[in-house]
Coordinates of C-alpha atoms in Angstrom, one line a residue:
M1 CA -3.7 87.9 60.6
D2 CA -1.6 90.9 60.7
P3 CA -4.4 93.8 61.9
D4 CA -2.7 96.2 59.2
L5 CA -3.2 93.5 56.6
A6 CA -7.0 93.2 58.0
A7 CA -7.3 97.0 57.9
G8 CA -5.9 96.9 54.6
L9 CA -8.1 94.5 53.3
D10 CA -11.3 96.4 54.5
G11 CA -10.2 99.5 52.5
R12 CA -10.4 98.0 49.1
A13 CA -12.3 101.3 47.4
S14 CA -10.1 103.6 48.7
R15 CA -7.0 101.9 48.2
A16 CA -7.6 101.6 44.3
E17 CA -8.6 105.1 44.2
R18 CA -5.4 106.3 45.7
L19 CA -3.6 103.8 43.2
T20 CA -5.1 105.2 40.1
R21 CA -5.2 108.8 41.1
G22 CA -2.0 110.0 38.7
A23 CA -0.9 106.6 38.0
G24 CA -0.4 107.1 34.3
P25 CA 0.9 103.7 33.2
L26 CA -1.5 102.0 35.4
L27 CA -4.5 103.9 33.8
R28 CA -3.2 103.5 30.5
G29 CA -3.1 99.7 31.1
Q30 CA -6.6 99.4 32.4
N31 CA -7.6 101.4 29.6
R32 CA -5.7 99.0 27.2
I33 CA -7.5 95.9 28.9
L34 CA -11.2 97.4 28.4
R35 CA -10.5 98.1 24.7
M36 CA -9.4 94.6 24.2
I37 CA -12.5 93.7 25.9
A38 CA -14.7 95.4 24.1
S39 CA -13.3 94.8 20.8
G40 CA -13.6 90.9 21.6
E41 CA -10.1 89.5 21.9
P42 CA -9.7 86.1 23.1
L43 CA -10.1 85.7 26.6
S44 CA -6.4 84.1 26.9
R45 CA -4.9 87.2 25.3
V46 CA -7.1 89.8 27.8
L47 CA -6.0 87.8 30.8
D48 CA -2.5 87.4 29.7
E49 CA -2.1 91.1 29.3
L50 CA -4.0 91.8 32.3
I51 CA -1.2 89.3 34.5
R52 CA 1.5 91.2 32.9
L53 CA 0.3 94.4 33.7
M54 CA 0.0 93.5 37.2
E55 CA 3.4 92.1 37.4
A56 CA 4.9 94.9 35.9
Q57 CA 2.7 97.4 38.8
S58 CA 3.6 95.0 41.4
G59 CA 7.6 94.3 40.6
R60 CA 7.5 91.6 43.1
A61 CA 4.3 89.1 42.6
L62 CA 4.2 86.3 39.7
C63 CA 0.4 86.3 39.2
S64 CA -2.4 83.8 37.9
I65 CA -5.9 83.3 37.3
L66 CA -7.6 80.0 37.6
L67 CA -11.0 79.3 36.7
V68 CA -13.8 77.1 38.1
D69 CA -15.1 74.6 36.0
E70 CA -18.8 73.5 35.2
T71 CA -18.8 71.4 38.3
R72 CA -17.4 74.2 40.5
K73 CA -15.7 71.6 42.5
V74 CA -12.4 72.2 40.5
L75 CA -9.9 75.2 39.2
R76 CA -8.6 75.1 35.8
W77 CA -5.7 77.0 34.8
A78 CA -6.3 80.0 32.5
S79 CA -3.2 82.5 32.8
A80 CA 0.2 82.8 34.6
P81 CA 2.7 83.8 31.9
S82 CA 5.4 84.1 34.4
L83 CA 5.1 80.9 36.7
P84 CA 7.1 77.6 35.8
E85 CA 5.0 75.6 33.2
A86 CA 5.6 72.6 35.1
Y87 CA 3.9 74.2 38.1
N88 CA 0.9 75.4 35.9
Q89 CA 0.3 72.1 34.5
D90 CA 0.3 70.5 38.3
V91 CA -2.2 73.2 39.4
N92 CA -4.4 72.9 36.4
G93 CA -7.5 70.9 38.1
L94 CA -6.8 71.9 41.7
S95 CA -9.9 70.9 43.8
V96 CA -11.9 73.5 45.7
G97 CA -11.7 72.7 49.6
A98 CA -11.0 73.5 53.2
V99 CA -7.2 72.5 52.6
S100 CA -6.5 73.5 49.2
G101 CA -3.9 76.0 49.2
S102 CA -4.7 79.8 48.7
C103 CA -6.5 79.6 45.5
G104 CA -9.0 76.2 46.3
T105 CA -9.7 77.8 49.9
A106 CA -10.7 81.4 48.5
I107 CA -13.0 79.7 46.6
L108 CA -14.6 77.9 49.4
R109 CA -14.7 80.6 51.6
K110 CA -15.5 83.5 48.8
Q111 CA -13.0 85.8 50.6
T112 CA -9.3 86.6 50.2
V113 CA -6.8 84.0 51.6
V114 CA -3.5 85.5 52.8
V115 CA -0.5 82.8 53.2
S116 CA 2.4 84.7 53.9
D117 CA 4.7 81.5 54.5
I118 CA 4.0 78.4 52.6
A119 CA 6.6 76.2 54.1
R120 CA 4.5 76.5 57.6
D121 CA 0.6 77.3 56.9
P122 CA -1.6 74.3 57.0
L123 CA -3.7 75.5 54.0
W124 CA -0.5 74.5 51.8
A125 CA 0.0 70.9 53.6
R126 CA -0.9 69.1 50.4
S127 CA 0.9 71.3 47.8
R128 CA 3.6 72.7 50.1
D129 CA 6.5 70.8 48.7
L130 CA 5.1 71.3 44.8
A131 CA 5.5 75.1 45.4
L132 CA 8.6 75.3 47.6
S133 CA 10.0 73.0 44.6
H134 CA 9.3 76.0 42.1
G135 CA 10.9 78.6 44.7
L136 CA 7.3 79.9 45.4
K137 CA 7.0 81.0 49.1
A138 CA 4.4 83.2 49.7
C139 CA 0.7 83.6 47.8
T140 CA -2.4 85.8 48.4
S141 CA -5.3 84.6 46.5
T142 CA -9.1 86.3 45.7
P143 CA -12.0 85.2 44.3
I144 CA -13.2 86.9 41.0
L145 CA -16.8 87.3 41.2
D146 CA -19.3 87.8 38.4
C147 CA -22.0 90.6 38.7
Q148 CA -24.4 88.6 40.8
G149 CA -21.4 87.6 43.1
E150 CA -20.9 84.1 41.7
V151 CA -17.3 82.8 42.0
L152 CA -16.0 82.7 38.3
G153 CA -12.5 81.7 39.8
T154 CA -9.3 82.9 41.5
L155 CA -6.4 85.7 41.1
A156 CA -3.4 85.1 43.2
F157 CA -0.2 87.0 43.7
Y158 CA 2.9 84.6 44.4
Y159 CA 6.0 85.5 45.7
R160 CA 9.4 84.2 46.2
E161 CA 10.0 85.2 49.8
A162 CA 7.7 84.7 52.7
R163 CA 6.0 88.1 53.0
S164 CA 2.2 89.3 52.8
P165 CA 1.1 91.5 50.4
G166 CA 1.5 95.4 51.1
P167 CA -1.1 98.3 50.5
R168 CA -0.1 98.8 46.7
D169 CA -0.3 94.8 46.0
L170 CA -3.5 94.6 47.6
G171 CA -4.9 97.5 45.7
L172 CA -3.6 95.9 42.3
M173 CA -5.5 92.8 43.0
D174 CA -8.8 94.8 43.8
I175 CA -8.2 96.2 40.0
C176 CA -7.1 93.2 38.6
K177 CA -10.0 90.9 40.0
D178 CA -12.7 93.4 38.7
L179 CA -11.3 93.5 35.3
A180 CA -10.7 89.8 35.0
G181 CA -14.6 89.2 36.0
I182 CA -15.6 91.7 33.5
A183 CA -13.3 90.0 30.9
I184 CA -14.6 86.5 32.1
E185 CA -18.5 87.6 31.7
R186 CA -17.8 88.7 28.5
G187 CA -15.8 86.1 26.8
R188 CA -18.7 83.5 28.4
S189 CA -21.6 85.7 26.8
A190 CA -19.6 85.5 23.5
A191 CA -19.0 81.7 23.9
R192 CA -22.9 81.1 24.1
A193 CA -23.9 83.3 21.7
E194 CA -21.2 82.0 19.4
E195 CA -22.8 78.4 20.2
A196 CA -26.3 79.6 20.0
L197 CA -25.2 80.6 16.2
R198 CA -23.8 77.4 15.7
T199 CA -26.8 75.4 16.8
R200 CA -29.0 77.8 14.9
D201 CA -27.1 77.2 11.9
D202 CA -26.4 73.3 12.2
F203 CA -30.5 73.2 12.8
L204 CA -31.1 74.9 9.5
A205 CA -29.0 72.8 7.3
V206 CA -30.3 69.6 9.1
A207 CA -34.0 71.2 8.6
S208 CA -32.8 72.4 4.7
H209 CA -31.7 68.6 3.9
E210 CA -34.5 67.0 5.2
L211 CA -37.3 69.3 3.4
K212 CA -35.3 69.0 0.7
T213 CA -35.7 65.5 0.4
P214 CA -39.3 64.9 0.4
I215 CA -40.0 67.9 -2.1
A216 CA -37.2 66.7 -4.6
T217 CA -39.0 63.1 -4.5
L218 CA -42.8 64.6 -4.9
L219 CA -41.4 66.4 -8.1
L220 CA -39.3 63.4 -9.4
Q221 CA -42.6 61.2 -8.9
I222 CA -44.6 64.3 -10.6
T223 CA -42.0 64.5 -13.4
S224 CA -42.3 60.6 -13.8
L225 CA -45.8 60.7 -14.2
E226 CA -46.3 63.3 -16.7
R227 CA -43.4 61.5 -18.9
L228 CA -45.4 58.2 -18.7
Q229 CA -48.3 59.9 -19.5
R230 CA -46.9 61.9 -22.4
A231 CA -45.6 58.5 -24.1
A232 CA -48.4 56.0 -23.4
G233 CA -51.4 58.0 -22.8
A234 CA -54.0 57.1 -20.4
L235 CA -51.6 55.0 -17.9
P236 CA -52.6 51.9 -16.4
I237 CA -53.7 51.6 -12.7
Q238 CA -50.9 49.4 -12.3
E239 CA -48.1 52.2 -12.9
I240 CA -49.9 54.9 -10.9
A241 CA -50.6 53.1 -7.9
P242 CA -47.3 53.0 -6.7
R243 CA -46.2 56.2 -7.3
L244 CA -49.0 57.6 -6.0
G245 CA -48.5 55.6 -2.7
N246 CA -44.8 57.4 -2.9
L247 CA -46.2 61.0 -3.2
G248 CA -48.6 60.2 -0.3
R249 CA -45.8 59.1 2.0
Q250 CA -43.6 61.9 0.9
G251 CA -46.4 64.6 1.1
K252 CA -47.0 63.2 4.6
K253 CA -43.5 63.3 5.7
L254 CA -43.2 66.8 4.5
L255 CA -46.3 67.9 6.6
R256 CA -45.1 66.2 9.7
L257 CA -41.8 68.1 9.4
V258 CA -43.4 71.2 8.5
E259 CA -45.7 70.9 11.8
Q260 CA -42.9 70.2 13.9
L261 CA -41.3 73.5 12.7
L262 CA -44.7 75.5 13.5
D263 CA -45.1 73.7 16.7
A264 CA -41.6 74.6 18.1
T265 CA -41.9 78.1 17.0
Q266 CA -44.8 78.4 19.0
L267 CA -43.5 77.0 21.9
L268 CA -40.5 79.3 22.0
S269 CA -43.0 82.3 21.5
G270 CA -44.9 80.8 24.2
R271 CA -48.4 81.0 21.9
I272 CA -49.0 77.4 21.6
E273 CA -52.1 76.3 23.7
V274 CA -53.1 73.2 25.8
E275 CA -56.4 72.5 27.0
R276 CA -57.3 70.5 29.8
A277 CA -60.3 68.2 29.4
P278 CA -61.1 64.0 30.3
V279 CA -59.2 61.9 27.5
D280 CA -59.3 58.2 27.1
L281 CA -55.9 57.6 26.5
A282 CA -56.6 54.0 25.3
Q283 CA -59.1 55.1 22.6
V284 CA -56.4 57.9 21.4
V285 CA -53.9 55.1 20.8
R286 CA -56.2 53.1 18.9
D287 CA -57.3 56.0 16.9
V288 CA -53.9 57.0 16.3
V289 CA -52.7 53.4 15.6
D290 CA -55.4 52.6 12.9
R291 CA -54.9 56.2 11.1
L292 CA -51.0 55.5 11.0
L293 CA -51.7 51.8 9.6
E294 CA -54.2 52.9 6.9
G295 CA -52.9 52.4 3.4
V296 CA -49.6 50.6 4.8
A297 CA -50.6 48.1 7.1
E298 CA -48.9 45.5 4.6
V299 CA -45.4 47.1 5.0
A300 CA -45.4 48.9 8.3
P301 CA -44.1 47.1 11.5
E302 CA -46.9 44.9 13.9
V303 CA -48.3 47.3 16.6
E304 CA -49.7 45.2 19.9
I305 CA -51.9 47.3 22.1
R306 CA -52.6 46.5 25.5
A307 CA -55.2 48.1 27.4
E308 CA -57.8 47.4 30.0
G309 CA -60.7 49.1 29.7
P310 CA -61.2 52.8 29.5
V311 CA -58.1 55.1 30.7
V312 CA -59.4 58.3 31.5
C313 CA -56.3 61.2 31.8
E314 CA -56.7 65.2 32.0
G315 CA -55.0 66.5 29.1
D316 CA -55.8 68.1 25.6
G317 CA -56.8 65.2 23.1
F318 CA -55.3 66.9 20.1
R319 CA -51.9 67.4 21.9
I320 CA -51.9 63.5 23.3
E321 CA -52.4 62.4 19.6
Q322 CA -49.2 64.4 18.7
V323 CA -47.1 62.6 21.5
V324 CA -48.7 59.1 20.6
V325 CA -47.7 59.7 16.8
N326 CA -44.1 61.2 17.6
L327 CA -43.7 58.0 20.0
L328 CA -44.9 55.7 17.3
S329 CA -43.2 56.9 14.5
N330 CA -40.0 56.8 16.5
A331 CA -40.6 53.2 17.3
W332 CA -40.9 52.5 13.4
K333 CA -38.2 54.5 12.4
F334 CA -35.8 53.1 14.7
G335 CA -37.1 49.2 15.4
R336 CA -35.6 47.7 12.6
G337 CA -39.0 46.3 11.4
A338 CA -39.6 44.6 15.0
P339 CA -43.0 44.7 16.3
V340 CA -44.0 47.4 18.6
E341 CA -45.4 47.1 22.1
I342 CA -48.0 49.6 23.1
E343 CA -49.2 49.7 26.5
V344 CA -52.0 52.0 28.3
E345 CA -51.9 51.3 32.4
R346 CA -53.9 53.0 35.3
G347 CA -51.0 53.8 38.1
D348 CA -51.1 56.0 41.2
G349 CA -52.8 58.8 40.2
A350 CA -51.2 58.8 36.7
A351 CA -52.1 57.3 33.3
R352 CA -49.6 55.8 31.9
L353 CA -48.2 55.2 28.2
L354 CA -45.6 53.0 27.5
V355 CA -44.4 52.7 23.7
R356 CA -41.4 49.8 23.3
D357 CA -39.6 48.9 20.4
R358 CA -36.8 46.2 20.1
G359 CA -34.5 48.6 17.5
I360 CA -31.1 50.3 17.8
G361 CA -31.6 51.5 21.1
I362 CA -30.0 54.5 22.9
A363 CA -26.4 54.7 24.7
P364 CA -27.0 56.0 28.5
E365 CA -24.9 59.1 27.8
D366 CA -27.6 60.2 25.1
Q367 CA -30.8 59.3 27.3
A368 CA -31.2 63.0 28.8
R369 CA -30.0 64.9 25.8
I370 CA -32.5 63.5 23.5
F371 CA -35.2 65.5 25.1
Q372 CA -33.3 68.7 24.3
Q373 CA -34.1 70.8 21.5
F374 CA -32.1 70.0 18.0
E375 CA -30.5 67.2 19.7
R376 CA -30.4 63.6 18.6
A377 CA -28.6 60.6 19.7
V378 CA -25.6 59.6 18.2
S379 CA -26.9 56.0 17.0
V380 CA -29.5 57.9 15.0
R381 CA -27.9 60.5 12.9
N382 CA -28.1 58.8 9.8
Y383 CA -31.8 57.9 10.3
G384 CA -32.4 61.8 9.3
G385 CA -35.1 64.2 11.3
L386 CA -35.0 67.5 12.7
G387 CA -33.9 67.0 16.4
L388 CA -37.4 68.1 17.6
G389 CA -39.8 65.7 17.9
L390 CA -38.8 64.5 21.3
W391 CA -38.3 68.0 22.6
L392 CA -41.8 68.8 21.4
T393 CA -43.3 65.7 23.1
R394 CA -41.5 66.7 26.6
Q395 CA -42.7 70.0 26.4
L396 CA -46.3 69.0 25.6
V397 CA -46.1 66.2 28.0
E398 CA -45.0 68.5 30.6
R399 CA -47.4 71.5 29.6
M400 CA -50.3 68.8 30.6
R401 CA -48.4 68.4 34.0
G402 CA -47.1 65.4 33.1
R403 CA -43.4 63.8 32.4
I404 CA -41.8 61.4 29.9
S405 CA -38.8 59.1 30.6
V406 CA -37.0 56.6 28.5
Q407 CA -35.5 53.4 29.5
S408 CA -32.8 51.8 26.6
E409 CA -29.9 49.4 26.0
L410 CA -27.7 49.7 23.0
G411 CA -28.8 47.2 20.1
A412 CA -31.8 45.8 22.4
G413 CA -34.4 48.6 22.1
S414 CA -36.3 51.4 23.8
T415 CA -39.3 52.0 26.0
F416 CA -40.6 55.5 26.4
T417 CA -43.0 56.0 29.3
V418 CA -45.7 58.9 29.5
E419 CA -47.3 59.6 32.3
L420 CA -50.5 62.1 32.5
P421 CA -52.9 62.7 35.6
L422 CA -55.5 60.8 35.6
H423 CA -58.8 62.3 35.6
H424 CA -60.6 62.5 39.1
D425 CA -63.4 59.8 38.2
Q426 CA -60.8 57.2 38.0
V427 CA -58.6 58.6 41.1
C428 CA -61.6 58.2 43.1
P429 CA -64.1 55.9 41.0
D430 CA -66.3 55.1 44.4
H431 CA -67.0 58.8 44.8
R432 CA -68.8 59.4 41.4

């Protein structure tokens, strides 16, 4: 690298200060950009305005900004209003790499890359013909960093002749990348906040609908009973029993929804308590199944339990019950009426609970997402629910130092596996 250029790259702070001292149009332009950022202008508009300011101040450079995508391996076009549209389309998706033009290499090195002659520089071996075909003969690129020093993207100054950037353009690049960093961080924070608000609004809409249904059913059944009572006096048991059964089912559904909301609130606020004590996982499963089947055994899908003797884990009995209830309820809900299998077994240092259904199944791309808050698999969205059950289940399992996983195939059913630490007496039975 040219020694004068190297010295110029080391004097960034003083260079930017000299540029802005007494530079009315540049200072006014920076202030305009900052006002746009502060007022929440769209990022694309801010970056376009910033690029035009830099080009006007340089008089020679054609500027562009590329942003790293979520994989941090690819650069995406963000702003380059003066570069040929065909060139912008071609560089959209540029890979980060050791020989990837000025921009891809600048990301990899995390430092400014100066290419004074694209026709001869090996860094442009893969994209040389592309750049030259659009009349671009030199390019200097510098990484745009966030306040933590992480790379957000690159700023590039292109030239239509072979040359290195002068001190003024290097100073402009320093100013531009700092303003771009502020704008990009502000834009991403606003996007995250917007997404959080959308998620909240979607959840509240779903929760309102899910709570409204059992409440409306309860009120309808009560009104029906009252009407029959007024019309016929004392009601025969055959009229009362089915309505009371429906009232009970809807009441339990409503209670479960409210419990999920309360548990989610406690988890998010850090107030939920999880005890650690010996718990016979096999007995918990039997108790939960008996309780859930009580009164609905004739209409509920068959449940087959396989457990060899007591399987004692370390955990919280009440929270383990919640886990079993959630998984069994899901298996009934999405199992299309087919029998549900529950296995309890002792593994290497872990007690395992497997809940298997033969229902609608879960697509591969949904299998990680279903354990996230407010998320539901695409295949189950017509079945209702808050999108909290599996998230709560995972949180409870992990707080008991366990883990949960799923194996599933669309149309063939799902198997959820919970592993909890074995009680020490079962880990080392010979040393009791």
